[in-house]
Coordinates of C-alpha atoms in Angstrom, one line a residue:
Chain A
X350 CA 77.2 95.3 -49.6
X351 CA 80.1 95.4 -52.6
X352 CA 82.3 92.3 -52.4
X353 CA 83.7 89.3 -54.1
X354 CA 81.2 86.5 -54.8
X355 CA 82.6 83.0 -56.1
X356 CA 80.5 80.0 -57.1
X357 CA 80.2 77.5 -56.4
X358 CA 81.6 76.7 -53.3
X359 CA 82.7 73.4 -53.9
X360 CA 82.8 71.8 -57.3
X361 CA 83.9 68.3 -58.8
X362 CA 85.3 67.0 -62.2
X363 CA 85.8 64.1 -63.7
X364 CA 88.6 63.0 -65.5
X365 CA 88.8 64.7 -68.7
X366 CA 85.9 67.3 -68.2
X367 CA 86.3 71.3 -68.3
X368 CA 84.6 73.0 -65.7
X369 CA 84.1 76.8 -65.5
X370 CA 84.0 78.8 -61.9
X371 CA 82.0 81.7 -61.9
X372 CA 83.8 85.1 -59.9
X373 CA 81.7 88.1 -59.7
X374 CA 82.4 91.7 -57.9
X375 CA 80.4 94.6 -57.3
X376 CA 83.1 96.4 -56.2
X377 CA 83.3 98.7 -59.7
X378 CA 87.1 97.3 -59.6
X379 CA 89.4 97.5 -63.2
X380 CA 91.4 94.6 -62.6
X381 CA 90.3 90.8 -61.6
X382 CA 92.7 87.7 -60.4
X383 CA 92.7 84.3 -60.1
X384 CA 94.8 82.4 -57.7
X385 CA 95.4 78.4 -57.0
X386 CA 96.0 77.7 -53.5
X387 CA 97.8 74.4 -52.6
X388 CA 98.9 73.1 -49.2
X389 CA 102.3 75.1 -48.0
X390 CA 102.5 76.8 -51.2
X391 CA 101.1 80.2 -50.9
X392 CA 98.7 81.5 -53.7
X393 CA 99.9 81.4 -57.2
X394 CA 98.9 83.7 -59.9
X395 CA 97.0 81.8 -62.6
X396 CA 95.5 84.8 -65.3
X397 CA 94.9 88.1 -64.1
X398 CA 93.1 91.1 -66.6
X399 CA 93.0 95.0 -66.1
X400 CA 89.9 95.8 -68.1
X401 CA 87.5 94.5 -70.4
X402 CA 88.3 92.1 -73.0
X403 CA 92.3 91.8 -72.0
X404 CA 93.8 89.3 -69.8
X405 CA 97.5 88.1 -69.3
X406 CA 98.8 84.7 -68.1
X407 CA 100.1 84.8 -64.6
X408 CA 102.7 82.4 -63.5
X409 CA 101.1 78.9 -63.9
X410 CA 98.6 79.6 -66.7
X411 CA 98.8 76.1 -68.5
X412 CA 95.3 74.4 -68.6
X413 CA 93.5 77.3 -67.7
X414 CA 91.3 79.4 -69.9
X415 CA 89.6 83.0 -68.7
X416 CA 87.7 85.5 -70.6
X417 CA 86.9 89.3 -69.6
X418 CA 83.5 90.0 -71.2
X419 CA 82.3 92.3 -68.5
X420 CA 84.2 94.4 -66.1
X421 CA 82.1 92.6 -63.2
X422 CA 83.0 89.1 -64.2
X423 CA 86.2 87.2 -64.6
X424 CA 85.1 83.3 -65.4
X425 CA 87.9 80.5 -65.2
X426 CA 87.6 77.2 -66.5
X427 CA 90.0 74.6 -66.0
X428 CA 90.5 72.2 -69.0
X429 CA 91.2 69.1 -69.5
X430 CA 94.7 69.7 -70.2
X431 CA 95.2 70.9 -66.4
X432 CA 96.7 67.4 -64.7
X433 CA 96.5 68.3 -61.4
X434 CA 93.0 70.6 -61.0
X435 CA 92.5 69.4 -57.3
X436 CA 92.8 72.6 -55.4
X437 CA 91.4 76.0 -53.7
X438 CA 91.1 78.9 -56.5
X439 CA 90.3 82.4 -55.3
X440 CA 89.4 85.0 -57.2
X441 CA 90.6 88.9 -56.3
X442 CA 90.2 92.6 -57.5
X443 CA 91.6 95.4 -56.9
X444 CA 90.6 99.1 -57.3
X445 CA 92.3 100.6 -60.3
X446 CA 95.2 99.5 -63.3
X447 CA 98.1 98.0 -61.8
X448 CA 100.9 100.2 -63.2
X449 CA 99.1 103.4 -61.1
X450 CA 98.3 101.9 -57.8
X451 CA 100.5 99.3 -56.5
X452 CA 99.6 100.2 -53.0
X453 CA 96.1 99.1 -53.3
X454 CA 95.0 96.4 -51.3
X455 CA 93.0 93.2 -53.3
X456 CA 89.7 92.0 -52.2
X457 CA 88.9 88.1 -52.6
X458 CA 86.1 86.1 -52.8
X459 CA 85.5 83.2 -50.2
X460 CA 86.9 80.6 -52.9
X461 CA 86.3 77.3 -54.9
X462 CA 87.2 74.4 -53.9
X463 CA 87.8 71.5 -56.9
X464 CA 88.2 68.0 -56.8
X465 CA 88.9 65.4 -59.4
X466 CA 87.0 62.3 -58.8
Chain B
X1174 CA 112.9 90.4 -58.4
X1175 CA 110.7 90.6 -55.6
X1176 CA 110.6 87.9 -53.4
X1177 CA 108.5 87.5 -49.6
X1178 CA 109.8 84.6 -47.3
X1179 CA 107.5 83.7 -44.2
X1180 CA 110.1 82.2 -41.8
X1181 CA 107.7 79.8 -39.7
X1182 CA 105.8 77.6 -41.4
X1183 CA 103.7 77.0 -38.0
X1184 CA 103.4 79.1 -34.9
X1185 CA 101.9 77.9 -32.0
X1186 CA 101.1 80.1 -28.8
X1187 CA 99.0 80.3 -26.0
X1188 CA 95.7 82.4 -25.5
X1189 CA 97.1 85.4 -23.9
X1190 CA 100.3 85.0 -24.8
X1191 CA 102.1 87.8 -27.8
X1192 CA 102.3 86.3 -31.0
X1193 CA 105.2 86.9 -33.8
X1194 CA 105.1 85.9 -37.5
X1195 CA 108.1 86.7 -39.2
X1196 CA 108.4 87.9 -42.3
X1197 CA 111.4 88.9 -44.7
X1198 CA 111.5 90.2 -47.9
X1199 CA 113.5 91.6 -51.2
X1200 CA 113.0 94.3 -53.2
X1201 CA 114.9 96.8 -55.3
X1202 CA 113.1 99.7 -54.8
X1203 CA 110.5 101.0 -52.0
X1204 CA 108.2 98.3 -51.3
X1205 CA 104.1 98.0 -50.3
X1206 CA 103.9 95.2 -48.1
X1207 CA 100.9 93.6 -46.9
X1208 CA 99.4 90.9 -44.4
X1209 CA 96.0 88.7 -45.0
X1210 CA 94.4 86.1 -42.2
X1211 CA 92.8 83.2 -43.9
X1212 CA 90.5 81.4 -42.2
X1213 CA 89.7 78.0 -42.9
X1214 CA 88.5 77.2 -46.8
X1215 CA 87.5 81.2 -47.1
X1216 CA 88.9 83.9 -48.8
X1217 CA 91.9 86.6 -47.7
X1218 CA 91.3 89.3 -45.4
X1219 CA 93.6 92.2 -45.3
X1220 CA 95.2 92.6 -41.7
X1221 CA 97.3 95.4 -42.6
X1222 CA 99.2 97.2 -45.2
X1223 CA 102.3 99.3 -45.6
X1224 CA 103.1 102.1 -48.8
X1225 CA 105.9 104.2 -47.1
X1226 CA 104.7 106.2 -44.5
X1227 CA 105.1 105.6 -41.0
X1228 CA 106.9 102.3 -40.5
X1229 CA 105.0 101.3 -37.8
X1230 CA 101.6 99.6 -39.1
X1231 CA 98.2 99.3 -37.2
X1232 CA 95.6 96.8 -38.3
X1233 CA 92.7 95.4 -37.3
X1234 CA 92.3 93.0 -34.3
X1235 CA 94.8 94.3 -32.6
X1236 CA 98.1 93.2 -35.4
X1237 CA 100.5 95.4 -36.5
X1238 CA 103.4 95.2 -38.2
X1239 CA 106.8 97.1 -38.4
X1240 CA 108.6 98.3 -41.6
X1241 CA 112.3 97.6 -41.2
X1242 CA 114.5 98.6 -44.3
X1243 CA 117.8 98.1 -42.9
X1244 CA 116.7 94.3 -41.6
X1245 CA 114.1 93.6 -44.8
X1246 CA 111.5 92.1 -42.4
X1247 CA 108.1 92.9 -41.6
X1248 CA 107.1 91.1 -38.9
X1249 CA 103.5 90.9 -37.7
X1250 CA 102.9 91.1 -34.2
X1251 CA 100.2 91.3 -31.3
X1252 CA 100.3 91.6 -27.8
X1253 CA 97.8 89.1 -26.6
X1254 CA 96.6 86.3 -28.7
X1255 CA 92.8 85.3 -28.9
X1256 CA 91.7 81.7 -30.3
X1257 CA 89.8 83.6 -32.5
X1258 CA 93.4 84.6 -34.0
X1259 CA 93.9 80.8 -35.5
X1260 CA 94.1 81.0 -38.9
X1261 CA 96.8 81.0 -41.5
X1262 CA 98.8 84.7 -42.3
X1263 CA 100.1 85.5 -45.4
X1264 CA 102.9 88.1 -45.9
X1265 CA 102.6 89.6 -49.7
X1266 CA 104.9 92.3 -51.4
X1267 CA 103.9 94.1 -54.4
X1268 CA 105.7 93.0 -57.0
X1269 CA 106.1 95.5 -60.6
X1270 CA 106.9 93.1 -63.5
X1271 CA 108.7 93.7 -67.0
X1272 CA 105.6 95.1 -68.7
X1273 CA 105.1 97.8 -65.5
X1274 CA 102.3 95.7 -64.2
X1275 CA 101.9 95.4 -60.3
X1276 CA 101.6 92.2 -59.2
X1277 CA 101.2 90.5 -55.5
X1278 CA 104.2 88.1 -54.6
X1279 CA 102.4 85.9 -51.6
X1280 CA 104.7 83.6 -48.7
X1281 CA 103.8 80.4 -48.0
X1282 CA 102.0 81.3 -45.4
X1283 CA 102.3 80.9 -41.4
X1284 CA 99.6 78.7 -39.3
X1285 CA 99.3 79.9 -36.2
X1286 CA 97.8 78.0 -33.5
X1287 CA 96.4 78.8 -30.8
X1288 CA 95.9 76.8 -27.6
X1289 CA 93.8 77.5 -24.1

């Protein structure tokens, strides 16, 4: 079955550490999201990239790093610099390039959940 | 630009009872509108979606949702709720930014409760 597949399902950092969280689709889809979910906040766009080897910085960007090496996977590591990394990140996709199909519905994965400790 | 306001940040209800989340939104030109169910710590799961053709909007488990230009909203709706139907909704509007990129503009999201 295509889909979304993120890993791991839970994940912890120390103070000062950069970890990376793995998003992988099947789904042949052009363009990959991340998303940080926080409590009564909605989903906020983090980086999101329409093919290989381009990305752009989404609304909140700052501490985060993603690379685009594949068309099937969209990595995101949170660095050190991100002060407040406790949160639920889901990654998306959708079908084709943004500026043609704005009616197209995204797929996410089940999420990550990350907590400093 | 676009904006999408969820009205209710909680919505409780009894099984069996019709359930309303509200949702309102701005836009300057035709909108596509969406709603996602999240259950607890899993991903988003698209209820429904409207791209301007017929205003009224079937999804799955029984939701739908209405298109209503003149009033900005589209509210999602079902008859009869399940406890199944517990879960948190979020009301997203496609959003095209400065460099003709479409992006999704998410609400805060609605909890609905359910209770026996």
């Amino acid at each position: 079955d295509g889909g979304i597949t993120q890993s791991p399902k839970y994940l912890f950092r120390k103070e000062g550490q950069n970890v990376t969280l793995s998003c992988e689709q099947n789904l042949n889809h052009d363009a990959m999201y991340w998303y940080r979910q926080d409590p009564g906040q909605g989903l906020r766009l983090i980086y999101y990239s329409q093919i290989v080897n381009d990305f752009q910085k989404g609304d909140i960007a700052e501490g985060y790093s993603v690379s685009r090496e594949k068309k099937e996977s969209f990595p995101l590591t949170v660095t050190s610099a991100q002060k407040n990394p406790t949160a639920f990140y889901l990654c998306a996709s959708t079908l084709g390039l943004g500026t043609v199909v704005g009616n197209t519905e995204a797929f996410f994965g089940q999420g990550t959940r990350l907590t400093v400790v | 630009a676009q904006s999408v306001t969820q009205l209710d940040s909680h919505v409780s209800v009894s099984e069996g009872t019709p359930v309303l989340l509200r949702c309102n939104y701005s836009s300057s030109y035709s909108p596509s509108l969406f709603w996602y169910v999240q259950h607890p710590n899993k991903g988003l799961q698209l209820l429904l979606k409207y791209t301007s053709a017929a205003t009224l909007v079937k999804g799955i488990n029984g939701f739908e949702a209405e298109f209503k230009k003149s009033e900005t909203s589209f509210h999602l709706t079902k008859p009869s709720a399940h406890m199944s139907d517990a879960a948190e909704y979020f009301c997203v509007v496609s959003d095209l930014d400065t460099s003709g990129t479409y992006k999704y503009i998410f609400g805060t999201g609605t909890r609905l409760k359910v209770l026996a």
